[in-house]
Amino acid sequence: MEEMEEELKCPVCGSFYREPIILPCSHNLCQACARNILVQTPESESPQSRRASGSGVSDYDYLDLDKMSLYSEADSGYGSYGGFASAPTTPCQKSPNGVRVFPPAMPPPATHLSPALAPVPRNSCITCPQCHRSLILDDRGLRGFPKNRVLEGVIDRYQQSKAAALKCQLCEKAPKEATVMCEQCDVFYCDPCRLRCHPPRGPLAKHRLVPPAQGRVSRRLSPRKVSTCTDHELENHSMYCVQCKMPVCYQCLEEGKHSSHEVKALGAMWKLHKSQLSQALNGLSDRAKEAKEFLVQLRNMVQQIQENSVEFEACLVAQCDALIDALNRRKAQLLARVNKEHEHKLKVVRDQISHCTVKLRQTTGLMEYCLEVIKENDPSGFLQISDALIRRVHLTEDQWGKGTLTPRMTTDFDLSLDNSPLLQSIHQLDFVQVKASSPVPATPILQLEECCTHNNSATLSWKQPPLSTVPAEGYILELDDGNGGQFREVYVGKETMCTVDGLHFNSTYNARVKAFNKTGVSQYSKTLVLQTSEDTDSEEQTLPFPVPSERLPLRRMSPFSSTLNLQPSFPGRSYFDLRSSPHQLSLHSSLQSLNAPGCSFETQSAPYSQLVDIKKLLAVAWFAFDPGSAHSDIILSNDNLTVTCSSYDDRVVLGKTGFSRGVHYWELTVDRYDNHPDPAFGVARMDVMKDVMLGKDDKAWAMYVDNNRSWFMHNNSHTNRTEGGITKGATIGVLLDLNRKTLTFFINDEQQGPIAFENVEGLFFPAVSLNRNVQVTLHTGLPVPDFYSSRASIA
């Protein structure tokens, strides 16, 4: 029973329930706590004013207390729960149980009446701290809520079971341990108090005294006080109204409150509901049993994973250390060769330096001698040696001929280390189960006739060579980023066809595929060149260059019936979703160039004219909501185009397609709206928070709107409050211009406020946040509004 203790504690005070009452949402509150969290609503929201206006809304209508901030002109329009209309708003606090509670804006008036009987302020309302539903109290106040006597009984039994020993109830100071219990008096006595207060004579002699433990059991089995009607306190509940799902008394029936309702006997419905609860508990018990067995399995897996991890780490470290040792040995050998080359070069250069130095010394000495001879004034003496001296000078000059003053050795080392194969092998180092007897599979072949594009997707198909005898366990499809960058895995699995969504407009992609089995991976296939389209109007795309006759014809499939939802199946590898790439954009692409065997050519795209209409530059993107990235409370229908929510809190859902370039416009129509929630529309990053309103974090840019006005919000900052809201049937337009880096919103074809956000760049996904009171439908493939197109052309 200890595990259910949290069920027995009030979400406001954190203590066991005292005189619990049942709210219409089926949650419980202490009477005193319920009074403490009452707030006063504006006069226009009172039940009397609603009835006077003919709205026909029930007194227990759920209100969005966030709207109270609309009565303040300085607020943001969303967020805190207000107190009384004349008092400043008070931020939410948390109870000991961790749920939000709403403290009163002013202390409750002092009164000697019980919480249920004390008067409540006019137009008071109460918000459940657990589900945050709000309702306005009627004239009965808290007396209009039934008391949960069953919960009181469960708490009594739980507290009695927690007591270590039963104490005497009549001891004046420190209670002694009880020795008997009187079943008629329902009192526990110690021996002195029994002799003093319950003597065995007179009328008390007929009372039955039992041991305390037996008395505790009899107390549990004794019938509790019969609950009375909340409207007629002197009448006991005797019937049950099936439509209202509440016990009623005979006087309620006589007054005609349930005249048109189906009413059944209280005892029969009591037994029926007990039977239904027991059946439901049986199913829940089976789930709990399965969960316990599953937890045991998971704990065993934890231990096994830890043991396997230690063993595998040791093996991995040993293998890598062996590779490092081999690399170090090779490094030493290569360094020895470098040192040998170094010594050789130094020896040659030093020898040349020595030889040149000797000759220079001789030449310099000859030059000095000749200069001294020239100074001689004796002509006959000079002429005796001049011929020989001239011949000697010429001979010395000839010795400094061509090549003598040229280095015999270059400073560059004639050694070049090619480490690219080793680096590639290191990069491809992966975990595989090697079987020496099984070779790698053959290189797959791209089936050009099956490759095609449609809307914002490109489908690639491949097969194994016809004469291949080695089976492939799966395939790895790789695609570059459209700018000639590195290849990345976009699919790993057993299928031989894959549809890739979200590429750039007017960009050239390279695709290739390889097969793998437990032995290893095959060589890559021929590279397939994909040219995405800029024009979505024509059904057949025209190639802007000559096509070789041996190339297979292309065909467009509309619609795609073979688009696959593929999952990873290769151990040790991860599925790469192209939408997480910062270079990704939606596409309406056309397969325009292929590398067939024996063909190699480049695709040239004609430059745009400066006078071309901007509409011709804007490709139309078709997309739907993405159930994979949506919050678990989101409900999708209509081929993932219509979305609502099962929670009263705001939940976020993203579109399937992301945008990083171009101009994109889509609309959402409001199918259901009760004038209270604040749905938000805009764009977001893939890792946006999914359990709060759109725009609460720095990953979303949104406009949230009610039935009166709207705000722009990013990183929880509210700006540009604009008059004009939405109703059922309204249309919200979102215009994302990544050429100008702006985001603009429209309501019913009219721009709502100024440009909402500027300098937006990166990868954005269409996004919506809503709760269960709102339902919207997405419309895509829409052209940009005419006035924006003309304005962009002028600019």
PDB file of N, CA, C and O in Angstrom, residues 571-600:
ATOM      1  N   PRO A 571      23.834  -3.529 -38.561  1.00  0.00           N
ATOM      2  CA  PRO A 571      24.379  -3.345 -37.215  1.00  0.00           C
ATOM      3  C   PRO A 571      25.588  -2.434 -37.241  1.00  0.00           C
ATOM      4  O   PRO A 571      26.444  -2.535 -38.095  1.00  0.00           O
ATOM      5  N   GLY A 572      25.656  -1.582 -36.265  1.00  0.00           N
ATOM      6  CA  GLY A 572      26.816  -0.712 -36.121  1.00  0.00           C
ATOM      7  C   GLY A 572      26.733   0.571 -36.913  1.00  0.00           C
ATOM      8  O   GLY A 572      27.616   1.401 -36.826  1.00  0.00           O
ATOM      9  N   ARG A 573      25.682   0.764 -37.711  1.00  0.00           N
ATOM     10  CA  ARG A 573      25.542   2.005 -38.487  1.00  0.00           C
ATOM     11  C   ARG A 573      24.231   2.688 -38.108  1.00  0.00           C
ATOM     12  O   ARG A 573      23.304   2.061 -37.628  1.00  0.00           O
ATOM     13  N   SER A 574      24.174   3.965 -38.378  1.00  0.00           N
ATOM     14  CA  SER A 574      22.988   4.738 -38.039  1.00  0.00           C
ATOM     15  C   SER A 574      22.324   5.228 -39.304  1.00  0.00           C
ATOM     16  O   SER A 574      22.984   5.534 -40.293  1.00  0.00           O
ATOM     17  N   TYR A 575      21.004   5.328 -39.265  1.00  0.00           N
ATOM     18  CA  TYR A 575      20.233   5.882 -40.386  1.00  0.00           C
ATOM     19  C   TYR A 575      20.397   7.390 -40.386  1.00  0.00           C
ATOM     20  O   TYR A 575      20.203   8.052 -39.379  1.00  0.00           O
ATOM     21  N   PHE A 576      20.788   7.936 -41.527  1.00  0.00           N
ATOM     22  CA  PHE A 576      21.000   9.385 -41.659  1.00  0.00           C
ATOM     23  C   PHE A 576      19.805  10.000 -42.331  1.00  0.00           C
ATOM     24  O   PHE A 576      19.481   9.659 -43.456  1.00  0.00           O
ATOM     25  N   ASP A 577      19.126  10.885 -41.620  1.00  0.00           N
ATOM     26  CA  ASP A 577      17.957  11.571 -42.172  1.00  0.00           C
ATOM     27  C   ASP A 577      18.430  12.870 -42.808  1.00  0.00           C
ATOM     28  O   ASP A 577      18.987  13.729 -42.132  1.00  0.00           O
ATOM     29  N   LEU A 578      18.210  13.004 -44.096  1.00  0.00           N
ATOM     30  CA  LEU A 578      18.714  14.163 -44.817  1.00  0.00           C
ATOM     31  C   LEU A 578      18.140  15.453 -44.279  1.00  0.00           C
ATOM     32  O   LEU A 578      18.726  16.506 -44.409  1.00  0.00           O
ATOM     33  N   ARG A 579      16.964  15.402 -43.632  1.00  0.00           N
ATOM     34  CA  ARG A 579      16.354  16.622 -43.137  1.00  0.00           C
ATOM     35  C   ARG A 579      17.156  17.254 -42.012  1.00  0.00           C
ATOM     36  O   ARG A 579      16.970  18.391 -41.689  1.00  0.00           O
ATOM     37  N   SER A 580      18.056  16.500 -41.375  1.00  0.00           N
ATOM     38  CA  SER A 580      18.883  17.076 -40.329  1.00  0.00           C
ATOM     39  C   SER A 580      20.088  17.813 -40.883  1.00  0.00           C
ATOM     40  O   SER A 580      20.853  18.390 -40.141  1.00  0.00           O
ATOM     41  N   SER A 581      20.276  17.792 -42.194  1.00  0.00           N
ATOM     42  CA  SER A 581      21.421  18.462 -42.800  1.00  0.00           C
ATOM     43  C   SER A 581      21.195  19.949 -42.837  1.00  0.00           C
ATOM     44  O   SER A 581      20.114  20.430 -43.180  1.00  0.00           O
ATOM     45  N   PRO A 582      22.211  20.745 -42.505  1.00  0.00           N
ATOM     46  CA  PRO A 582      22.041  22.202 -42.596  1.00  0.00           C
ATOM     47  C   PRO A 582      21.968  22.697 -44.015  1.00  0.00           C
ATOM     48  O   PRO A 582      21.679  23.846 -44.261  1.00  0.00           O
ATOM     49  N   HIS A 583      22.206  21.828 -45.011  1.00  0.00           N
ATOM     50  CA  HIS A 583      22.165  22.248 -46.412  1.00  0.00           C
ATOM     51  C   HIS A 583      20.863  21.843 -47.085  1.00  0.00           C
ATOM     52  O   HIS A 583      20.743  21.897 -48.300  1.00  0.00           O
ATOM     53  N   GLN A 584      19.892  21.348 -46.332  1.00  0.00           N
ATOM     54  CA  GLN A 584      18.737  20.711 -46.945  1.00  0.00           C
ATOM     55  C   GLN A 584      17.649  21.722 -47.286  1.00  0.00           C
ATOM     56  O   GLN A 584      17.461  22.704 -46.601  1.00  0.00           O
ATOM     57  N   LEU A 585      16.938  21.471 -48.366  1.00  0.00           N
ATOM     58  CA  LEU A 585      15.830  22.322 -48.800  1.00  0.00           C
ATOM     59  C   LEU A 585      14.778  21.447 -49.436  1.00  0.00           C
ATOM     60  O   LEU A 585      15.058  20.387 -49.949  1.00  0.00           O
ATOM     61  N   SER A 586      13.512  21.912 -49.409  1.00  0.00           N
ATOM     62  CA  SER A 586      12.494  21.128 -50.092  1.00  0.00           C
ATOM     63  C   SER A 586      12.721  21.199 -51.590  1.00  0.00           C
ATOM     64  O   SER A 586      13.339  22.106 -52.093  1.00  0.00           O
ATOM     65  N   LEU A 587      12.178  20.220 -52.335  1.00  0.00           N
ATOM     66  CA  LEU A 587      12.414  20.244 -53.765  1.00  0.00           C
ATOM     67  C   LEU A 587      11.191  19.790 -54.524  1.00  0.00           C
ATOM     68  O   LEU A 587      10.402  19.027 -54.049  1.00  0.00           O
ATOM     69  N   HIS A 588      11.059  20.381 -55.706  1.00  0.00           N
ATOM     70  CA  HIS A 588      10.201  19.767 -56.706  1.00  0.00           C
ATOM     71  C   HIS A 588      11.166  19.509 -57.852  1.00  0.00           C
ATOM     72  O   HIS A 588      11.416  20.375 -58.674  1.00  0.00           O
ATOM     73  N   SER A 589      11.821  18.364 -57.875  1.00  0.00           N
ATOM     74  CA  SER A 589      13.007  18.160 -58.698  1.00  0.00           C
ATOM     75  C   SER A 589      12.711  17.313 -59.907  1.00  0.00           C
ATOM     76  O   SER A 589      11.717  16.628 -59.984  1.00  0.00           O
ATOM     77  N   SER A 590      13.629  17.387 -60.872  1.00  0.00           N
ATOM     78  CA  SER A 590      13.539  16.553 -62.059  1.00  0.00           C
ATOM     79  C   SER A 590      14.872  15.891 -62.300  1.00  0.00           C
ATOM     80  O   SER A 590      15.899  16.537 -62.219  1.00  0.00           O
ATOM     81  N   LEU A 591      14.876  14.602 -62.564  1.00  0.00           N
ATOM     82  CA  LEU A 591      16.101  13.875 -62.859  1.00  0.00           C
ATOM     83  C   LEU A 591      16.519  14.231 -64.280  1.00  0.00           C
ATOM     84  O   LEU A 591      15.867  13.856 -65.234  1.00  0.00           O
ATOM     85  N   GLN A 592      17.612  14.993 -64.400  1.00  0.00           N
ATOM     86  CA  GLN A 592      17.962  15.535 -65.705  1.00  0.00           C
ATOM     87  C   GLN A 592      19.247  14.978 -66.281  1.00  0.00           C
ATOM     88  O   GLN A 592      19.480  15.104 -67.473  1.00  0.00           O
ATOM     89  N   SER A 593      20.150  14.440 -65.459  1.00  0.00           N
ATOM     90  CA  SER A 593      21.386  13.921 -66.024  1.00  0.00           C
ATOM     91  C   SER A 593      21.793  12.660 -65.317  1.00  0.00           C
ATOM     92  O   SER A 593      21.652  12.569 -64.105  1.00  0.00           O
ATOM     93  N   LEU A 594      22.241  11.674 -66.068  1.00  0.00           N
ATOM     94  CA  LEU A 594      22.633  10.377 -65.521  1.00  0.00           C
ATOM     95  C   LEU A 594      23.986  10.005 -66.079  1.00  0.00           C
ATOM     96  O   LEU A 594      24.320  10.338 -67.215  1.00  0.00           O
ATOM     97  N   ASN A 595      24.771   9.313 -65.278  1.00  0.00           N
ATOM     98  CA  ASN A 595      26.029   8.764 -65.755  1.00  0.00           C
ATOM     99  C   ASN A 595      25.798   7.321 -66.148  1.00  0.00           C
ATOM    100  O   ASN A 595      25.832   6.428 -65.311  1.00  0.00           O
ATOM    101  N   ALA A 596      25.492   7.094 -67.386  1.00  0.00           N
ATOM    102  CA  ALA A 596      25.359   5.723 -67.864  1.00  0.00           C
ATOM    103  C   ALA A 596      26.742   5.157 -68.132  1.00  0.00           C
ATOM    104  O   ALA A 596      27.714   5.887 -68.249  1.00  0.00           O
ATOM    105  N   PRO A 597      26.871   3.816 -68.211  1.00  0.00           N
ATOM    106  CA  PRO A 597      28.184   3.235 -68.493  1.00  0.00           C
ATOM    107  C   PRO A 597      28.744   3.777 -69.799  1.00  0.00           C
ATOM    108  O   PRO A 597      28.085   3.791 -70.841  1.00  0.00           O
ATOM    109  N   GLY A 598      29.950   4.272 -69.708  1.00  0.00           N
ATOM    110  CA  GLY A 598      30.601   4.805 -70.898  1.00  0.00           C
ATOM    111  C   GLY A 598      30.291   6.252 -71.178  1.00  0.00           C
ATOM    112  O   GLY A 598      30.760   6.802 -72.163  1.00  0.00           O
ATOM    113  N   CYS A 599      29.477   6.880 -70.350  1.00  0.00           N
ATOM    114  CA  CYS A 599      29.107   8.270 -70.600  1.00  0.00           C
ATOM    115  C   CYS A 599      29.622   9.122 -69.450  1.00  0.00           C
ATOM    116  O   CYS A 599      29.440   8.779 -68.305  1.00  0.00           O
ATOM    117  N   SER A 600      30.192  10.226 -69.735  1.00  0.00           N
ATOM    118  CA  SER A 600      30.666  11.156 -68.713  1.00  0.00           C
ATOM    119  C   SER A 600      30.515  12.561 -69.254  1.00  0.00           C
ATOM    120  O   SER A 600      31.098  12.916 -70.268  1.00  0.00           O
TER     121      SER A 600
END
